[in-house]
Amino acid sequence: MEGTIPMSSNTRIAVVTGGSKGIGLEVCKQLAASGITVVLTARDETRGTAAVEQIKQLGHSDVIFHQLDITDASSVARLSDFLKSRFGKLDILVNNAATDGIEHVIDPVYGVMPGGETFDGMDAHQRTVWMWSTCRETHEKAKQGVQTNYYGTKRVTEALLPLLQSSSDGRIVNVSSNFGLLRLFRSEDLKNELNNIDNLTEERLDELLDMFLKDFETGAVDARGWPAEFSAYKVAKAAMNAYSRILAKRHPELRINCAHPGYVRTDITRNSGILTPEEGARNITSVVLLPEDGPTGAYFHEGPQASFV
Ligand SMILES: NC(=O)c1ccc[n+]([C@@H]2O[C@H](COP(=O)([O-])OP(=O)(O)OC[C@H]3O[C@@H](n4cnc5c(N)ncnc54)[C@H](OP(=O)(O)O)[C@@H]3O)[C@@H](O)[C@H]2O)c1
């Protein structure tokens, strides 16, 4: 499963989740190109090893594959054991893996995965309207969205935190979204609670996510003031942002930030995005590679620092 690569004492090690395609794959390429040893992870071993081969073809040899399904505790533990025995530390964790939390409906004209050129001439709003018109929100998918995007990200983070603390410059970049911004919450109370990082706890985040899923099941999403449209994805990303901020306060020795890549042509947007995966990935790697004394607990919107609200 893993190749052997020589390592000097100052080699930086990065783990990228969901690295076999889309933005994750491009982040792996960009980090490898800047001389970082990349552990490209993916839940599917065949696709993951093919992605590593693709990067090696570009001339970057310091890339290795390790299987990781972020929703599977034993898979996360295997990755952690591997990193510990192989490197004894981790410098960079890019939590990129995520799912859309919705069910797709096949567009009768465009099909299931239209080519990017299909959307030429449409602005971002028109493209998002198209995405929304070709999906259905179900309780099963909403649960999967929260389990993957929030609890999966948290599981990986907790497991790898001790290794990040063994680095002299440990960093976490959580790939977030403008869909996770608090302005999308229609309830002022929910918005304020998620923004009040001094009082918010992980236990309260669990309670809020349970409440969201119950409201989803009983049709109370609008009444409670949760975000409309793609609500599970938006709530899970907002919770991940809040968790990042809590963690950044608790671990001032690390740099823990969130970054929105932009609206990117990948599977999750069914190719409806505006940026290429390479361009979207630049907005993530620029945050990964911020100077050592750079911000922590911050949100970056397609490059510049911006508000979580
Ligand atoms: N594209 C955009 O416009 C956009 C905008 C804002 C934020 N983002 C964020 O950018 C990140 C990357 O998305 P993308 O646009 O590159 O979409 P993508 O091409 O659909 O990639 C999603 C990746 O996540 C992986 N994944 C899903 N569930 C997983 C699990 N349980 N364990 C491990 N890996 C899992 C997928 O692996 P499989 O191939 O095995 O499914 C895939 O590699 C996500 O966090 C997304 O929310 C994207």
Coordinates of C-alpha atoms and ligand atoms in Angstrom, one line a residue:
M1 CA 0.0 0.0 0.0
E2 CA 2.8 2.4 0.9
G3 CA 5.9 3.2 -1.1
T4 CA 9.3 3.9 0.5
I5 CA 10.8 7.3 0.2
P6 CA 13.9 8.8 1.8
M7 CA 13.3 11.6 4.2
S8 CA 15.6 14.3 5.5
S9 CA 15.0 15.6 9.0
N10 CA 13.5 18.9 7.8
T11 CA 11.0 17.3 5.4
R12 CA 7.5 18.5 5.9
I13 CA 4.7 15.9 5.9
A14 CA 1.2 16.6 4.7
V15 CA -1.9 14.5 4.8
V16 CA -4.7 15.4 2.4
T17 CA -8.1 13.7 2.8
G18 CA -10.2 12.9 -0.3
G19 CA -7.1 13.2 -2.5
S20 CA -8.0 11.1 -5.5
K21 CA -9.9 13.7 -7.4
G22 CA -11.2 17.2 -7.6
I23 CA -9.7 19.9 -5.4
G24 CA -8.0 17.3 -3.1
L25 CA -5.9 15.9 -6.0
E26 CA -4.8 19.3 -7.1
V27 CA -3.9 20.3 -3.5
C28 CA -1.7 17.1 -3.4
K29 CA 0.0 18.1 -6.6
Q30 CA 0.6 21.7 -5.5
L31 CA 2.0 20.6 -2.1
A32 CA 4.2 18.0 -3.7
A33 CA 5.5 20.6 -6.1
S34 CA 6.5 22.8 -3.2
G35 CA 8.7 20.1 -1.8
I36 CA 6.4 18.7 0.8
T37 CA 6.0 14.9 1.3
V38 CA 2.4 14.2 0.6
V39 CA 0.3 11.3 2.0
L40 CA -2.5 11.3 -0.5
T41 CA -5.5 9.5 1.1
A42 CA -8.7 8.2 -0.4
R43 CA -11.3 5.7 0.6
D44 CA -10.8 3.7 -2.7
E45 CA -7.4 2.1 -2.9
T46 CA -7.4 1.7 -6.7
R47 CA -8.4 5.4 -7.4
G48 CA -6.0 6.6 -4.7
T49 CA -3.0 4.7 -6.1
A50 CA -3.8 5.9 -9.6
A51 CA -3.8 9.5 -8.4
V52 CA -0.4 9.0 -6.8
E53 CA 0.9 7.6 -10.1
Q54 CA -0.5 10.6 -11.9
I55 CA 1.4 13.0 -9.6
K56 CA 4.6 10.9 -9.9
Q57 CA 4.3 11.3 -13.7
L58 CA 4.6 15.0 -13.1
G59 CA 8.0 14.4 -11.6
H60 CA 7.1 14.6 -7.9
S61 CA 8.2 11.4 -6.3
D62 CA 7.5 12.3 -2.6
V63 CA 3.9 11.2 -2.7
I64 CA 2.5 8.1 -1.1
F65 CA -0.9 6.6 -0.8
H66 CA -2.8 5.5 2.3
Q67 CA -6.3 4.4 2.5
L68 CA -8.7 6.6 4.5
D69 CA -12.4 6.6 4.9
I70 CA -13.1 9.5 7.2
T71 CA -16.3 8.0 8.5
D72 CA -14.6 4.7 9.5
A73 CA -12.9 4.8 12.9
S74 CA -10.6 1.8 12.2
S75 CA -9.5 3.3 8.9
V76 CA -8.6 6.6 10.7
A77 CA -6.7 4.6 13.4
R78 CA -4.7 2.7 10.7
L79 CA -3.7 6.0 9.1
S80 CA -2.6 7.4 12.4
D81 CA -0.6 4.3 13.3
F82 CA 1.1 4.4 9.9
L83 CA 2.1 8.1 10.3
K84 CA 3.3 7.6 13.8
S85 CA 5.6 4.7 12.9
R86 CA 6.7 6.1 9.5
F87 CA 7.3 9.8 10.4
G88 CA 6.6 10.2 14.1
K89 CA 4.9 13.6 13.3
L90 CA 2.6 15.4 11.0
D91 CA 3.1 19.0 9.8
I92 CA 0.0 19.6 7.7
L93 CA -3.5 18.2 7.7
V94 CA -5.8 19.2 4.9
N95 CA -9.3 18.1 5.7
N96 CA -10.7 18.2 2.2
A97 CA -13.0 15.1 2.0
A98 CA -16.7 15.9 1.9
T99 CA -20.0 14.9 0.4
D100 CA -22.9 17.1 -0.7
G101 CA -25.7 15.7 1.6
I102 CA -28.3 15.6 -1.1
E103 CA -29.6 13.1 -3.6
H104 CA -29.1 13.8 -7.3
V105 CA -31.9 13.9 -9.8
I106 CA -30.9 13.3 -13.4
D107 CA -31.4 16.4 -15.5
P108 CA -33.4 15.3 -18.6
V109 CA -31.3 17.6 -20.9
Y110 CA -27.9 17.8 -19.2
G111 CA -27.7 14.2 -17.8
V112 CA -26.1 13.3 -14.5
M113 CA -22.7 14.9 -15.0
P114 CA -22.7 17.6 -17.6
G115 CA -19.5 18.9 -19.2
G116 CA -18.3 22.2 -17.8
E117 CA -19.0 23.9 -21.2
T118 CA -22.7 23.3 -20.6
F119 CA -22.8 26.2 -18.2
D120 CA -21.0 28.7 -20.4
G121 CA -22.8 32.0 -20.3
M122 CA -24.5 31.3 -17.0
D123 CA -23.5 33.3 -13.9
A124 CA -22.7 31.7 -10.5
H125 CA -26.3 32.2 -9.3
Q126 CA -27.8 30.6 -12.4
R127 CA -25.5 27.7 -12.0
T128 CA -26.4 27.2 -8.3
V129 CA -30.1 27.4 -9.3
W130 CA -29.4 24.6 -11.8
M131 CA -27.7 22.5 -9.1
W132 CA -30.6 23.0 -6.8
S133 CA -33.1 22.1 -9.4
T134 CA -31.5 18.7 -9.9
C135 CA -31.3 17.5 -6.4
R136 CA -33.6 16.3 -3.6
E137 CA -32.9 16.6 0.1
T138 CA -33.5 13.3 2.0
H139 CA -33.0 12.5 5.7
E140 CA -30.6 9.7 4.8
K141 CA -28.4 12.0 2.7
A142 CA -28.6 14.8 5.3
K143 CA -27.4 12.4 8.0
Q144 CA -24.5 11.2 5.7
G145 CA -23.6 14.8 5.1
V146 CA -23.3 15.7 8.8
Q147 CA -21.6 12.4 9.6
T148 CA -19.0 12.9 6.8
N149 CA -18.4 16.6 6.7
Y150 CA -18.5 17.3 10.4
Y151 CA -18.0 14.1 12.4
G152 CA -15.6 12.6 9.8
T153 CA -13.5 15.7 9.8
K154 CA -13.5 15.9 13.6
R155 CA -12.6 12.2 13.9
V156 CA -9.5 12.6 11.6
T157 CA -8.5 15.8 13.4
E158 CA -8.7 14.3 16.8
A159 CA -6.7 11.2 15.8
L160 CA -3.9 13.2 14.1
L161 CA -3.7 16.0 16.7
P162 CA -1.0 14.4 18.8
L163 CA 1.2 14.0 15.6
L164 CA 0.6 17.6 14.6
Q165 CA 1.7 18.6 18.1
S166 CA 4.9 16.8 17.5
S167 CA 5.7 19.2 14.6
S168 CA 7.4 22.5 15.3
D169 CA 4.9 24.1 12.9
G170 CA 1.7 22.0 12.9
R171 CA -1.1 23.3 10.6
I172 CA -4.7 22.2 9.8
V173 CA -6.6 23.6 6.9
N174 CA -10.3 22.7 6.8
V175 CA -11.7 23.0 3.3
S176 CA -14.8 24.9 4.0
S177 CA -17.4 26.7 1.9
N178 CA -19.2 30.0 1.5
F179 CA -22.2 27.7 2.1
G180 CA -21.0 27.4 5.7
L181 CA -21.2 31.1 6.4
L182 CA -23.4 32.1 9.3
R183 CA -25.3 34.7 7.3
L184 CA -27.1 31.8 5.7
F185 CA -28.8 30.9 9.0
R186 CA -32.2 32.5 9.2
S187 CA -32.4 32.3 13.0
E188 CA -30.5 35.0 14.8
D189 CA -30.2 32.8 17.9
L190 CA -28.5 30.0 15.9
K191 CA -26.2 32.4 14.2
N192 CA -25.2 34.1 17.4
E193 CA -24.7 30.8 19.2
L194 CA -22.4 29.5 16.4
N195 CA -20.5 32.7 16.3
N196 CA -20.0 33.0 20.1
I197 CA -16.8 30.9 20.2
D198 CA -16.0 31.9 23.8
N199 CA -19.1 30.1 25.0
L200 CA -19.6 27.4 22.4
T201 CA -18.5 23.8 23.3
E202 CA -18.2 20.7 21.2
E203 CA -21.0 19.1 23.3
R204 CA -23.3 22.0 22.3
L205 CA -22.3 21.5 18.7
D206 CA -23.4 17.9 19.0
E207 CA -26.7 19.0 20.4
L208 CA -27.2 21.5 17.7
L209 CA -26.5 19.0 15.0
D210 CA -28.9 16.5 16.6
M211 CA -31.5 19.2 16.7
F212 CA -30.9 20.0 13.0
L213 CA -31.3 16.3 12.0
K214 CA -34.5 16.0 14.1
D215 CA -35.9 19.2 12.6
F216 CA -35.0 17.9 9.1
E217 CA -36.9 14.7 9.8
T218 CA -40.0 16.5 11.1
G219 CA -40.0 19.2 8.4
A220 CA -39.0 22.0 10.8
V221 CA -35.9 23.3 9.0
D222 CA -37.7 26.6 7.9
A223 CA -39.5 27.1 11.2
R224 CA -36.3 26.8 13.3
G225 CA -34.4 29.1 10.9
W226 CA -31.7 26.7 9.6
P227 CA -30.2 27.6 6.2
A228 CA -32.5 26.8 3.2
E229 CA -31.4 24.7 0.2
F230 CA -28.4 22.2 0.7
S231 CA -29.2 22.7 4.4
A232 CA -27.3 19.7 5.7
Y233 CA -24.2 20.7 3.8
K234 CA -24.4 24.3 5.0
V235 CA -25.1 23.3 8.7
A236 CA -22.2 20.7 8.7
K237 CA -19.7 23.2 7.2
A238 CA -20.8 25.9 9.7
A239 CA -20.3 23.4 12.5
M240 CA -16.9 22.5 11.1
N241 CA -16.0 26.2 11.0
A242 CA -17.1 26.6 14.7
Y243 CA -15.1 23.5 15.7
S244 CA -12.0 24.9 14.0
R245 CA -12.3 28.1 15.9
I246 CA -12.8 26.3 19.2
L247 CA -9.7 24.1 18.5
A248 CA -7.6 27.1 17.4
K249 CA -8.3 28.7 20.8
R250 CA -7.4 25.5 22.6
H251 CA -4.2 24.9 20.6
P252 CA -2.4 28.2 20.1
E253 CA 0.7 26.2 19.2
L254 CA -1.0 25.1 15.9
R255 CA -2.3 27.1 13.0
I256 CA -5.9 25.9 12.4
N257 CA -7.8 27.7 9.6
C258 CA -10.7 27.3 7.2
A259 CA -10.6 28.1 3.5
H260 CA -13.3 28.4 0.8
P261 CA -11.8 27.3 -2.6
G262 CA -14.4 29.2 -4.7
Y263 CA -17.1 27.7 -7.0
V264 CA -15.1 24.9 -8.7
R265 CA -15.9 22.5 -11.5
T266 CA -15.8 19.1 -9.7
D267 CA -18.1 16.2 -9.1
I268 CA -19.6 17.8 -6.0
T269 CA -20.9 20.7 -8.2
R270 CA -21.5 18.3 -11.1
N271 CA -19.1 20.4 -13.1
S272 CA -21.2 23.6 -12.8
G273 CA -18.4 25.6 -11.1
I274 CA -16.5 28.6 -12.5
L275 CA -13.0 27.8 -11.4
T276 CA -10.8 24.9 -12.5
P277 CA -9.9 22.4 -9.7
E278 CA -6.3 23.7 -10.0
E279 CA -7.5 27.3 -9.4
G280 CA -9.7 26.2 -6.5
A281 CA -6.8 24.2 -5.0
R282 CA -4.6 27.4 -5.1
N283 CA -7.0 29.0 -2.6
I284 CA -6.4 26.1 -0.2
T285 CA -2.6 25.7 -0.6
S286 CA -2.1 29.5 -0.2
V287 CA -3.6 29.1 3.3
V288 CA -1.6 25.9 4.0
L289 CA 1.6 27.7 3.1
L290 CA 1.0 30.9 5.1
P291 CA 4.0 32.2 7.1
E292 CA 4.7 30.5 10.4
D293 CA 3.4 33.5 12.4
G294 CA 0.3 33.7 10.3
P295 CA -3.3 33.8 11.6
T296 CA -5.1 30.9 13.3
G297 CA -8.8 30.4 13.9
A298 CA -9.5 32.4 10.7
Y299 CA -11.5 31.9 7.5
F300 CA -10.2 32.6 4.0
H301 CA -12.5 33.3 1.1
E302 CA -10.9 32.4 -2.2
G303 CA -7.6 33.7 -0.9
P304 CA -8.0 36.7 1.4
Q305 CA -9.1 36.4 5.1
A306 CA -12.8 37.1 5.6
S307 CA -15.5 36.9 8.2
F308 CA -17.1 33.6 9.3
V309 CA -20.4 35.4 9.3
Ligands
LIG1 N1 -16.3 22.4 -5.8 C1 -16.7 23.5 -5.1 O1 -17.3 24.4 -5.8 C2 -16.6 23.6 -3.7 C3 -17.0 24.8 -3.1 C4 -16.8 25.0 -1.7 C5 -16.2 24.0 -1.0 N2 -15.8 22.8 -1.6 C6 -15.2 21.8 -0.8 O2 -14.0 21.3 -1.4 C7 -13.7 20.0 -0.9 C8 -13.4 19.1 -2.1 O3 -14.6 19.0 -2.9 P1 -14.5 18.8 -4.5 O4 -15.1 20.0 -5.1 O5 -13.1 18.5 -4.9 O6 -15.5 17.6 -4.7 P2 -15.2 16.1 -5.2 O7 -14.5 16.1 -6.5 O8 -16.6 15.5 -5.2 O9 -14.3 15.5 -4.1 C9 -14.8 15.1 -2.8 C10 -13.7 14.2 -2.3 O10 -14.1 13.8 -0.9 C11 -14.0 12.4 -0.9 N3 -14.8 11.7 0.1 C12 -16.2 11.8 0.3 N4 -16.6 11.1 1.3 C13 -15.4 10.5 1.9 C14 -15.2 9.7 3.0 N5 -16.1 9.2 3.7 N6 -13.9 9.3 3.2 C15 -12.9 9.8 2.5 N7 -13.1 10.6 1.4 C16 -14.3 11.0 1.1 C17 -14.3 11.9 -2.3 O11 -13.9 10.6 -2.5 P3 -14.7 9.5 -3.4 O12 -14.1 9.7 -4.8 O13 -14.3 8.2 -2.8 O14 -16.1 9.8 -3.3 C18 -13.6 12.9 -3.1 O15 -12.2 12.6 -3.2 C19 -15.0 19.6 -0.1 O16 -14.7 19.8 1.2 C20 -16.0 20.5 -0.6 O17 -17.0 20.7 0.4 C21 -16.0 22.6 -2.9

